[in-house]
mmCIF file of C-alpha atoms in Angstrom:
data_model
loop_
_atom_site.group_PDB
_atom_site.id
_atom_site.type_symbol
_atom_site.label_atom_id
_atom_site.label_comp_id
_atom_site.label_asym_id
_atom_site.label_seq_id
_atom_site.Cartn_x
_atom_site.Cartn_y
_atom_site.Cartn_z
ATOM 1 C CA MET A 1083 5.863 -41.980 -15.184
ATOM 2 C CA VAL A 1084 9.373 -40.932 -16.626
ATOM 3 C CA LYS A 1085 10.423 -43.018 -19.901
ATOM 4 C CA LYS A 1086 14.265 -42.746 -20.589
ATOM 5 C CA LEU A 1087 14.928 -42.911 -24.344
ATOM 6 C CA LYS A 1088 18.200 -44.496 -25.476
ATOM 7 C CA ARG A 1089 20.917 -41.459 -26.462
ATOM 8 C CA ILE A 1090 21.758 -40.759 -29.315
ATOM 9 C CA MET A 1091 24.324 -38.389 -31.169
ATOM 10 C CA ALA A 1092 22.127 -36.189 -33.239
ATOM 11 C CA GLY A 1093 24.237 -35.916 -36.534
ATOM 12 C CA MET A 1094 25.086 -32.167 -37.847
ATOM 13 C CA ILE A 1095 24.380 -32.224 -41.615
ATOM 14 C CA CYS A 1096 27.793 -30.505 -43.658
ATOM 15 C CA LEU A 1097 27.207 -28.740 -46.505
ATOM 16 C CA ALA A 1098 29.709 -29.281 -49.151
ATOM 17 C CA LEU A 1099 31.250 -26.602 -50.760
ATOM 18 C CA ILE A 1100 31.761 -25.759 -54.516
ATOM 19 C CA PHE A 1101 35.752 -25.832 -54.696
ATOM 20 C CA SER A 1102 36.126 -22.682 -57.419
ATOM 21 C CA MET A 1103 37.786 -19.889 -57.399
ATOM 22 C CA LEU A 1104 36.792 -16.266 -59.536
ATOM 23 C CA PRO A 1105 39.770 -13.851 -60.968
ATOM 24 C CA THR A 1106 41.328 -12.125 -58.883
ATOM 25 C CA THR A 1107 43.962 -9.325 -58.417
ATOM 26 C CA THR A 1108 45.152 -9.988 -54.947
ATOM 27 C CA VAL A 1109 44.561 -12.496 -52.218
ATOM 28 C CA ARG A 1110 45.430 -11.996 -48.255
ATOM 29 C CA ALA A 1111 47.120 -15.423 -47.860
ATOM 30 C CA ASP A 1112 47.714 -14.516 -43.831
ATOM 31 C CA MET A 1113 43.731 -14.680 -43.587
ATOM 32 C CA GLY A 1114 42.535 -17.406 -46.521
ATOM 33 C CA GLY A 1115 39.036 -18.352 -46.862
ATOM 34 C CA TRP A 1116 38.712 -15.374 -49.477
ATOM 35 C CA THR A 1117 39.805 -13.609 -52.477
ATOM 36 C CA LYS A 1118 39.821 -9.837 -53.749
ATOM 37 C CA ASP A 1119 38.976 -8.401 -56.938
ATOM 38 C CA SER A 1120 40.636 -4.840 -58.148
ATOM 39 C CA ASN A 1121 37.159 -3.164 -56.949
ATOM 40 C CA GLY A 1122 37.881 -4.065 -53.259
ATOM 41 C CA VAL A 1123 34.893 -6.817 -53.621
ATOM 42 C CA MET A 1124 35.899 -10.345 -51.444
ATOM 43 C CA THR A 1125 34.441 -13.394 -52.461
ATOM 44 C CA ILE A 1126 34.042 -16.485 -49.702
ATOM 45 C CA THR A 1127 36.085 -19.313 -51.247
ATOM 46 C CA GLY A 1128 34.428 -22.025 -53.176
ATOM 47 C CA THR A 1129 31.216 -19.974 -52.845
ATOM 48 C CA THR A 1130 29.633 -17.341 -54.952
ATOM 49 C CA ILE A 1131 28.880 -15.180 -52.114
ATOM 50 C CA THR A 1132 30.241 -11.959 -52.225
ATOM 51 C CA VAL A 1133 31.428 -9.201 -49.532
ATOM 52 C CA ARG A 1134 31.839 -5.254 -49.781
ATOM 53 C CA GLU A 1135 31.840 -2.493 -46.659
ATOM 54 C CA ALA A 1136 31.003 0.953 -47.572
ATOM 55 C CA TYR A 1137 30.378 3.646 -44.891
ATOM 56 C CA GLY A 1138 29.820 1.563 -42.221
ATOM 57 C CA THR A 1139 28.014 -1.299 -43.545
ATOM 58 C CA LEU A 1140 29.192 -4.859 -44.673
ATOM 59 C CA TYR A 1141 27.022 -6.107 -47.924
ATOM 60 C CA ILE A 1142 26.917 -9.813 -48.398
ATOM 61 C CA GLU A 1143 25.312 -10.913 -51.712
ATOM 62 C CA GLY A 1144 24.798 -13.954 -53.726
ATOM 63 C CA ILE A 1145 23.399 -17.495 -53.342
ATOM 64 C CA GLY A 1146 23.699 -20.172 -50.748
ATOM 65 C CA ALA A 1147 24.781 -20.202 -47.292
ATOM 66 C CA ILE A 1148 27.624 -18.300 -45.324
ATOM 67 C CA PRO A 1149 30.054 -21.059 -44.251
ATOM 68 C CA ASP A 1150 30.355 -21.805 -40.525
ATOM 69 C CA TYR A 1151 33.086 -21.006 -38.951
ATOM 70 C CA THR A 1152 34.437 -21.837 -35.244
ATOM 71 C CA PRO A 1153 36.514 -19.645 -32.671
ATOM 72 C CA ALA A 1154 40.052 -21.435 -34.331
ATOM 73 C CA THR A 1155 39.112 -20.172 -37.840
ATOM 74 C CA TYR A 1156 36.704 -17.149 -37.608
ATOM 75 C CA THR A 1157 39.989 -15.185 -38.555
ATOM 76 C CA MET A 1158 39.562 -16.519 -42.167
ATOM 77 C CA ARG A 1159 36.279 -14.667 -42.511
ATOM 78 C CA PRO A 1160 36.516 -11.673 -44.957
ATOM 79 C CA TRP A 1161 35.400 -9.142 -42.521
ATOM 80 C CA HIS A 1162 36.963 -10.119 -39.469
ATOM 81 C CA TYR A 1163 39.107 -7.335 -39.486
ATOM 82 C CA LEU A 1164 36.963 -4.940 -40.929
ATOM 83 C CA ASP A 1165 35.241 -2.108 -38.986
ATOM 84 C CA PHE A 1166 30.985 -1.986 -39.400
ATOM 85 C CA HIS A 1167 28.248 -1.443 -37.583
ATOM 86 C CA THR A 1168 25.550 -2.432 -39.782
ATOM 87 C CA VAL A 1169 25.279 -6.289 -41.463
ATOM 88 C CA SER A 1170 23.154 -6.131 -44.597
ATOM 89 C CA ILE A 1171 21.996 -9.399 -45.453
ATOM 90 C CA GLY A 1172 21.014 -10.089 -49.656
ATOM 91 C CA PRO A 1173 17.828 -12.336 -50.521
ATOM 92 C CA GLY A 1174 19.959 -15.139 -52.099
ATOM 93 C CA ILE A 1175 21.834 -16.049 -48.650
ATOM 94 C CA THR A 1176 19.815 -18.959 -47.714
ATOM 95 C CA GLU A 1177 21.765 -18.908 -44.180
ATOM 96 C CA ILE A 1178 24.593 -17.430 -41.736
ATOM 97 C CA GLY A 1179 26.715 -20.286 -40.383
ATOM 98 C CA SER A 1180 27.855 -20.916 -37.068
ATOM 99 C CA TYR A 1181 30.127 -18.021 -35.458
ATOM 100 C CA ALA A 1182 29.765 -15.843 -38.751
ATOM 101 C CA PHE A 1183 29.458 -12.776 -36.807
ATOM 102 C CA ALA A 1184 30.733 -13.708 -33.414
ATOM 103 C CA ASP A 1185 32.319 -11.106 -31.470
ATOM 104 C CA LYS A 1186 31.924 -8.400 -33.964
ATOM 105 C CA VAL A 1187 30.888 -6.287 -30.953
ATOM 106 C CA LYS A 1188 30.120 -2.853 -32.430
ATOM 107 C CA ILE A 1189 27.198 -4.527 -34.778
ATOM 108 C CA LYS A 1190 24.122 -2.801 -34.212
ATOM 109 C CA LYS A 1191 21.747 -3.200 -36.918
ATOM 110 C CA VAL A 1192 21.430 -6.391 -39.096
ATOM 111 C CA ASN A 1193 19.128 -6.149 -42.331
ATOM 112 C CA ILE A 1194 17.904 -9.668 -43.075
ATOM 113 C CA PRO A 1195 15.191 -11.091 -45.156
ATOM 114 C CA ALA A 1196 12.737 -13.503 -43.804
ATOM 115 C CA THR A 1197 13.850 -15.891 -46.144
ATOM 116 C CA THR A 1198 17.675 -16.349 -44.382
ATOM 117 C CA PHE A 1199 18.146 -18.848 -41.424
ATOM 118 C CA ILE A 1200 20.263 -18.131 -38.943
ATOM 119 C CA LYS A 1201 22.496 -21.478 -37.975
ATOM 120 C CA ASP A 1202 22.329 -21.221 -34.518
ATOM 121 C CA ASN A 1203 23.160 -19.103 -31.057
ATOM 122 C CA THR A 1204 26.815 -18.376 -32.165
ATOM 123 C CA SER A 1205 26.362 -16.599 -35.374
ATOM 124 C CA PHE A 1206 25.893 -13.425 -33.807
ATOM 125 C CA ALA A 1207 27.284 -14.374 -30.459
ATOM 126 C CA ASN A 1208 28.746 -11.216 -28.404
ATOM 127 C CA VAL A 1209 27.451 -8.386 -30.866
ATOM 128 C CA SER A 1210 26.449 -5.161 -29.115
ATOM 129 C CA LYS A 1211 23.539 -5.717 -26.833
ATOM 130 C CA ASP A 1212 21.021 -3.303 -28.287
ATOM 131 C CA ILE A 1213 21.246 -4.480 -31.707
ATOM 132 C CA ILE A 1214 18.223 -4.366 -34.101
ATOM 133 C CA PHE A 1215 17.115 -6.793 -36.701
ATOM 134 C CA ARG A 1216 15.199 -5.479 -39.602
ATOM 135 C CA VAL A 1217 13.287 -8.414 -41.430
ATOM 136 C CA SER A 1218 12.337 -7.735 -44.899
ATOM 137 C CA GLY A 1219 9.189 -9.733 -46.015
ATOM 138 C CA SER A 1220 6.855 -12.031 -44.548
ATOM 139 C CA VAL A 1221 7.247 -15.664 -46.212
ATOM 140 C CA PRO A 1222 9.614 -17.323 -44.956
ATOM 141 C CA THR A 1223 11.660 -20.298 -45.734
ATOM 142 C CA THR A 1224 10.826 -23.787 -44.352
ATOM 143 C CA LYS A 1225 12.887 -26.792 -43.412
ATOM 144 C CA GLN A 1226 11.162 -30.221 -42.529
ATOM 145 C CA PHE A 1227 12.485 -32.444 -39.371
ATOM 146 C CA GLN A 1228 10.466 -35.240 -39.787
ATOM 147 C CA THR A 1229 6.636 -33.861 -39.019
ATOM 148 C CA ILE A 1230 7.993 -30.670 -37.659
ATOM 149 C CA THR A 1231 7.956 -27.510 -39.674
ATOM 150 C CA TYR A 1232 10.719 -25.058 -38.876
ATOM 151 C CA THR A 1233 10.940 -21.935 -40.588
ATOM 152 C CA SER A 1234 13.482 -19.277 -41.045
ATOM 153 C CA LEU A 1235 11.353 -16.775 -39.160
ATOM 154 C CA ASP A 1236 11.482 -19.574 -36.366
ATOM 155 C CA SER A 1237 15.400 -19.506 -36.610
ATOM 156 C CA ILE A 1238 15.370 -15.520 -36.075
ATOM 157 C CA ALA A 1239 13.440 -15.638 -32.977
ATOM 158 C CA ALA A 1240 15.538 -18.801 -31.733
ATOM 159 C CA ASN A 1241 19.119 -17.470 -32.382
ATOM 160 C CA ALA A 1242 18.826 -13.555 -32.174
ATOM 161 C CA PRO A 1243 21.460 -12.834 -29.911
ATOM 162 C CA ASN A 1244 19.730 -11.905 -25.980
ATOM 163 C CA ALA A 1245 16.487 -12.159 -28.361
ATOM 164 C CA ALA A 1246 14.331 -11.280 -24.941
ATOM 165 C CA GLN A 1247 16.447 -7.658 -25.013
ATOM 166 C CA CYS A 1248 17.103 -7.097 -28.902
ATOM 167 C CA MET A 1249 14.631 -5.262 -31.523
ATOM 168 C CA PHE A 1250 12.840 -6.813 -34.532
ATOM 169 C CA ILE A 1251 11.594 -4.714 -36.824
ATOM 170 C CA MET A 1252 9.061 -6.352 -39.301
ATOM 171 C CA ASP A 1253 7.326 -4.963 -42.294
ATOM 172 C CA ASN A 1254 3.889 -4.247 -41.327
ATOM 173 C CA GLY A 1255 1.474 -4.700 -37.962
ATOM 174 C CA THR A 1256 0.502 -8.578 -38.902
ATOM 175 C CA VAL A 1257 3.732 -9.906 -39.325
ATOM 176 C CA ALA A 1258 5.039 -8.164 -36.465
ATOM 177 C CA GLN A 1259 1.878 -9.497 -34.148
ATOM 178 C CA GLN A 1260 3.080 -13.251 -35.921
ATOM 179 C CA PHE A 1261 6.305 -13.014 -35.150
ATOM 180 C CA ARG A 1262 5.765 -11.817 -31.488
ATOM 181 C CA GLU A 1263 3.394 -14.799 -30.801
ATOM 182 C CA LYS A 1264 6.366 -16.898 -31.844
ATOM 183 C CA ALA A 1265 7.871 -16.669 -28.039
ATOM 184 C CA TYR A 1266 5.151 -14.759 -26.557
ATOM 185 C CA PRO A 1267 6.275 -13.374 -24.120
ATOM 186 C CA TYR A 1268 9.524 -13.884 -24.608
ATOM 187 C CA MET A 1269 9.920 -11.568 -27.171
ATOM 188 C CA LYS A 1270 9.254 -8.342 -25.896
ATOM 189 C CA TYR A 1271 10.683 -5.648 -28.640
ATOM 190 C CA VAL A 1272 8.927 -6.371 -31.718
ATOM 191 C CA TYR A 1273 7.363 -3.424 -33.941
ATOM 192 C CA SER A 1274 6.222 -2.621 -37.335
ATOM 193 C CA ALA A 1275 7.677 -0.442 -39.931
ATOM 194 C CA GLN A 1276 4.943 1.098 -40.448
ATOM 195 C CA ASP A 1277 4.256 2.609 -36.998
ATOM 196 C CA SER A 1278 5.052 6.363 -38.100
ATOM 197 C CA SER A 1279 5.965 6.935 -34.202
ATOM 198 C CA ALA A 1280 8.442 4.658 -34.725
ATOM 199 C CA PRO A 1281 8.521 2.876 -31.442
ATOM 200 C CA TRP A 1282 11.945 1.378 -31.562
ATOM 201 C CA GLU A 1283 13.880 4.293 -31.198
ATOM 202 C CA ARG A 1284 12.150 4.520 -27.430
ATOM 203 C CA LYS A 1285 12.857 0.666 -26.756
ATOM 204 C CA GLU A 1286 9.109 0.231 -25.512
ATOM 205 C CA ASP A 1287 8.516 -2.865 -24.010
ATOM 206 C CA THR A 1288 5.418 -4.137 -26.029
ATOM 207 C CA THR A 1289 3.652 -6.918 -23.305
ATOM 208 C CA LYS A 1290 4.393 -4.306 -20.609
ATOM 209 C CA ASN A 1291 0.855 -4.126 -19.688
ATOM 210 C CA VAL A 1292 -0.082 -7.451 -20.275
ATOM 211 C CA LYS A 1293 -0.579 -9.603 -17.463
ATOM 212 C CA PHE A 1294 1.226 -13.202 -17.463
ATOM 213 C CA ASP A 1295 -0.223 -16.028 -15.225
ATOM 214 C CA PRO A 1296 2.571 -18.679 -13.769
ATOM 215 C CA VAL A 1297 2.386 -20.940 -16.485
ATOM 216 C CA CYS A 1298 4.039 -24.081 -14.111
ATOM 217 C CA LYS A 1299 4.002 -24.399 -10.769
ATOM 218 C CA ILE A 1300 5.219 -26.838 -8.018
ATOM 219 C CA SER A 1301 2.587 -29.681 -7.447
ATOM 220 C CA PRO A 1302 1.273 -29.153 -3.317
ATOM 221 C CA GLU A 1303 2.444 -33.034 -3.144
ATOM 222 C CA ASN A 1304 5.614 -32.132 -2.776
ATOM 223 C CA ASP A 1305 7.572 -31.279 0.242
ATOM 224 C CA MET A 1306 9.604 -28.627 -0.769
ATOM 225 C CA GLY A 1307 10.173 -25.398 0.729
ATOM 226 C CA ILE A 1308 8.197 -22.302 0.327
ATOM 227 C CA LEU A 1309 10.821 -20.254 -1.176
ATOM 228 C CA THR A 1310 11.004 -22.791 -3.629
ATOM 229 C CA ASN A 1311 9.953 -21.806 -7.421
ATOM 230 C CA MET A 1312 9.060 -23.456 -10.295
ATOM 231 C CA THR A 1313 9.030 -21.355 -13.882
ATOM 232 C CA ALA A 1314 8.234 -21.762 -17.547
ATOM 233 C CA HIS A 1315 9.090 -20.020 -20.045
ATOM 234 C CA ARG A 1316 7.851 -20.594 -23.865
ATOM 235 C CA ARG A 1317 10.677 -20.585 -26.150
ATOM 236 C CA LEU A 1318 11.729 -21.329 -29.355
ATOM 237 C CA GLN A 1319 14.182 -23.939 -29.855
ATOM 238 C CA GLY A 1320 17.474 -24.140 -32.734
ATOM 239 C CA SER A 1321 17.364 -26.219 -35.305
ATOM 240 C CA ALA A 1322 19.684 -28.992 -33.638
ATOM 241 C CA PHE A 1323 17.295 -29.328 -30.810
ATOM 242 C CA MET A 1324 14.064 -29.586 -33.020
ATOM 243 C CA GLU A 1325 15.711 -31.864 -35.647
ATOM 244 C CA TYR A 1326 17.036 -33.817 -32.305
ATOM 245 C CA ILE A 1327 12.943 -34.433 -30.847
ATOM 246 C CA SER A 1328 11.685 -34.881 -33.987
ATOM 247 C CA TYR A 1329 13.147 -38.612 -34.377
ATOM 248 C CA PHE A 1330 11.320 -39.341 -31.081
ATOM 249 C CA LEU A 1331 7.870 -38.094 -31.662
ATOM 250 C CA GLY A 1332 6.409 -41.307 -32.481
ATOM 251 C CA ASP A 1333 2.724 -40.565 -33.048
ATOM 252 C CA TYR A 1334 2.618 -37.207 -31.425
ATOM 253 C CA THR A 1335 2.528 -33.933 -32.801
ATOM 254 C CA TYR A 1336 4.938 -31.254 -32.092
ATOM 255 C CA LEU A 1337 3.577 -27.888 -30.429
ATOM 256 C CA CYS A 1338 6.185 -25.633 -28.470
ATOM 257 C CA SER A 1339 8.868 -25.509 -26.404
ATOM 258 C CA TYR A 1340 9.395 -24.196 -22.712
ATOM 259 C CA ASN A 1341 12.687 -23.696 -20.400
ATOM 260 C CA MET A 1342 12.031 -24.113 -17.145
ATOM 261 C CA ALA A 1343 13.544 -23.748 -14.005
ATOM 262 C CA LEU A 1344 13.491 -24.367 -10.324
ATOM 263 C CA THR A 1345 14.704 -22.237 -7.653
ATOM 264 C CA ASP A 1346 15.445 -21.555 -4.443
ATOM 265 C CA GLN A 1347 16.841 -19.211 -1.966
ATOM 266 C CA ASN A 1348 20.407 -20.735 -2.903
ATOM 267 C CA GLY A 1349 19.632 -20.487 -6.778
ATOM 268 C CA THR A 1350 18.690 -22.778 -9.706
ATOM 269 C CA ILE A 1351 18.425 -26.704 -8.632
ATOM 270 C CA TYR A 1352 19.245 -28.682 -11.353
ATOM 271 C CA GLY A 1353 18.739 -32.004 -9.861
ATOM 272 C CA THR A 1354 16.197 -33.103 -7.012
ATOM 273 C CA ASN A 1355 16.511 -35.948 -4.567
ATOM 274 C CA GLY A 1356 13.671 -38.632 -6.098
ATOM 275 C CA THR A 1357 11.164 -37.304 -8.897
ATOM 276 C CA LYS A 1358 8.984 -34.661 -8.023
ATOM 277 C CA LYS A 1359 5.763 -33.497 -9.082
ATOM 278 C CA TYR A 1360 5.384 -30.067 -11.142
ATOM 279 C CA VAL A 1361 1.856 -28.592 -12.787
ATOM 280 C CA LEU A 1362 2.327 -27.018 -16.383
ATOM 281 C CA TYR A 1363 -1.060 -24.706 -17.309
ATOM 282 C CA LEU A 1364 -1.710 -24.489 -20.788
ATOM 283 C CA PRO A 1365 -2.797 -21.531 -22.407
ATOM 284 C CA LYS A 1366 -6.945 -21.520 -23.503
ATOM 285 C CA LYS A 1367 -6.566 -22.427 -26.868
ATOM 286 C CA GLU A 1368 -4.590 -25.488 -26.204
ATOM 287 C CA GLN A 1369 -7.035 -26.840 -23.660
ATOM 288 C CA ILE A 1370 -8.328 -29.382 -25.952
ATOM 289 C CA VAL A 1371 -10.860 -32.300 -24.511
ATOM 290 C CA ALA A 1372 -9.616 -34.914 -26.931
ATOM 291 C CA ARG A 1373 -5.699 -33.963 -26.745
ATOM 292 C CA GLN A 1374 -3.216 -36.421 -24.584
ATOM 293 C CA TYR A 1375 -0.244 -34.515 -23.834
ATOM 294 C CA ARG A 1376 3.647 -35.100 -23.159
ATOM 295 C CA LEU A 1377 6.604 -33.620 -22.463
ATOM 296 C CA ILE A 1378 9.899 -34.419 -23.823
ATOM 297 C CA GLU A 1379 12.706 -33.291 -21.599
ATOM 298 C CA MET A 1380 16.549 -32.915 -22.902
ATOM 299 C CA GLY A 1381 18.256 -34.202 -19.598
ATOM 300 C CA PRO A 1382 22.353 -34.272 -18.474
ATOM 301 C CA ASP A 1383 24.282 -35.294 -21.090
ATOM 302 C CA GLY A 1384 21.899 -34.835 -24.091
ATOM 303 C CA GLN A 1385 19.600 -37.857 -22.769
ATOM 304 C CA LEU A 1386 15.904 -37.240 -23.698
ATOM 305 C CA TYR A 1387 13.027 -38.517 -21.417
ATOM 306 C CA TYR A 1388 9.110 -38.718 -21.838
ATOM 307 C CA LEU A 1389 7.050 -37.208 -19.406
ATOM 308 C CA ASP A 1390 3.500 -38.497 -19.387
ATOM 309 C CA ASP A 1391 0.462 -36.068 -18.353
ATOM 310 C CA LEU A 1392 -0.283 -37.526 -14.730
ATOM 311 C CA ASP A 1393 -4.001 -35.999 -14.529
ATOM 312 C CA ASN A 1394 -7.169 -35.858 -16.204
ATOM 313 C CA ASN A 1395 -7.486 -32.517 -16.742
ATOM 314 C CA TYR A 1396 -7.252 -31.308 -20.010
ATOM 315 C CA ALA A 1397 -5.993 -27.438 -19.165
ATOM 316 C CA THR A 1398 -2.829 -28.513 -17.654
ATOM 317 C CA VAL A 1399 -0.163 -31.425 -17.763
ATOM 318 C CA THR A 1400 0.987 -33.017 -14.377
ATOM 319 C CA PHE A 1401 4.725 -34.336 -15.132
ATOM 320 C CA GLU A 1402 7.377 -35.973 -12.490
ATOM 321 C CA THR A 1403 11.433 -35.090 -13.153
ATOM 322 C CA PHE A 1404 14.335 -35.906 -11.589
ATOM 323 C CA TYR A 1405 15.802 -32.403 -13.565
ATOM 324 C CA PRO A 1406 13.486 -29.865 -13.497
ATOM 325 C CA THR A 1407 15.687 -27.180 -14.540
ATOM 326 C CA SER A 1408 16.077 -27.924 -18.569
ATOM 327 C CA THR A 1409 14.585 -27.905 -21.803
ATOM 328 C CA TYR A 1410 10.841 -29.254 -22.598
ATOM 329 C CA ALA A 1411 8.823 -29.739 -26.058
ATOM 330 C CA LEU A 1412 5.289 -30.071 -25.627
ATOM 331 C CA VAL A 1413 3.390 -32.862 -27.678
ATOM 332 C CA TYR A 1414 0.237 -33.991 -28.177
ATOM 333 C CA LYS A 1415 -1.816 -36.845 -29.981
ATOM 334 C CA TYR A 1416 -5.812 -37.364 -30.159
ATOM 335 C CA ASP A 1417 -7.914 -39.845 -28.354
ATOM 336 C CA TYR A 1418 -9.708 -40.930 -31.244
ATOM 337 C CA ALA A 1419 -11.737 -43.400 -28.884
ATOM 338 C CA LEU A 1420 -12.601 -40.273 -26.936
ATOM 339 C CA LEU A 1421 -13.470 -38.619 -29.915
ATOM 340 C CA GLN A 1422 -15.654 -40.674 -31.256
ATOM 341 C CA ALA A 1423 -18.192 -40.964 -28.277
ATOM 342 C CA MET A 1424 -18.099 -37.291 -28.012
ATOM 343 C CA THR A 1425 -19.340 -37.560 -31.382
ATOM 344 C CA THR A 1426 -21.733 -40.299 -30.734
ATOM 345 C CA GLN A 1427 -23.038 -38.545 -27.687
ATOM 346 C CA ALA A 1428 -23.638 -35.161 -29.209
ATOM 347 C CA GLY A 1429 -25.249 -37.098 -32.234
ATOM 348 C CA ILE A 1430 -27.792 -38.467 -29.423
ATOM 349 C CA ALA A 1431 -27.896 -35.048 -28.028
ATOM 350 C CA THR A 1432 -29.270 -34.037 -31.283
ATOM 351 C CA THR A 1433 -31.535 -36.529 -32.691
ATOM 352 C CA PRO A 1434 -35.559 -35.611 -32.182
#
């Protein structure tokens, strides 16, 4: 059953800038947005964030968020015309704004604290395809969207450019494994800095020896051609999507998200003539008898749809939709009546 939600526009929360200016010796009037002192250290206007470049590394330090830019305003970035290949983000930087480093194609490495958020997928758009993120620390910062906890590490995994191909180096093996599991098997190149063999230099796929079963299939009830295929990849989403769906959870709990696609010999199929059924296979650790699952689908033009589970198999979610190629949030709630019945039955079975 498909239940259409009321369409809303998720409001973007704007950060208020503190209008102050530090003493300076020179100001680049043609670029605006920053000032420079006699030592060549630049300060982003309205912030205490400083910027300096040395030997190909851009150092950004201070307290607060790097502002949002747009394609029309990013010439106001202090580093816009600078030539560098590495970005070093200081521990006081809370967030990297939209388009902050977009189109800086020579960026090959980013040193970033685990506590820093990446705003969205434009923040590092069109940088080097082989970019390396060296993430320091293991305790992230969190944001709460209703009942959804979203962390800075989630944002790094979700918004790193071409995340399936870029490399992540974490402090140790435990952190690397936890980070990899956030979008497993989507992120293939996640390593520990403690590994003396430095595998990131060879860019070995850390998931290449793992076999993955297809997680979504077309229901046999459908009359689709044999060349039609449904795929699903577990995928972390940006904060805007998470905040949007958080308003529509009701009494359900968010678990994870998927990007799904229906394809045939002619390419991707975005809409079908009538609803079609599909079967999503849950990981074993999520196959819990007392859970009731549903999908929240992002339809065309930002509309959201509830897709209820049509089967009684706790290992799968059978759903139907007009728009198979889309982003889905998997959510659940507990059937407390079933839990009570199971508890009662277990009590009877153990009574002497």
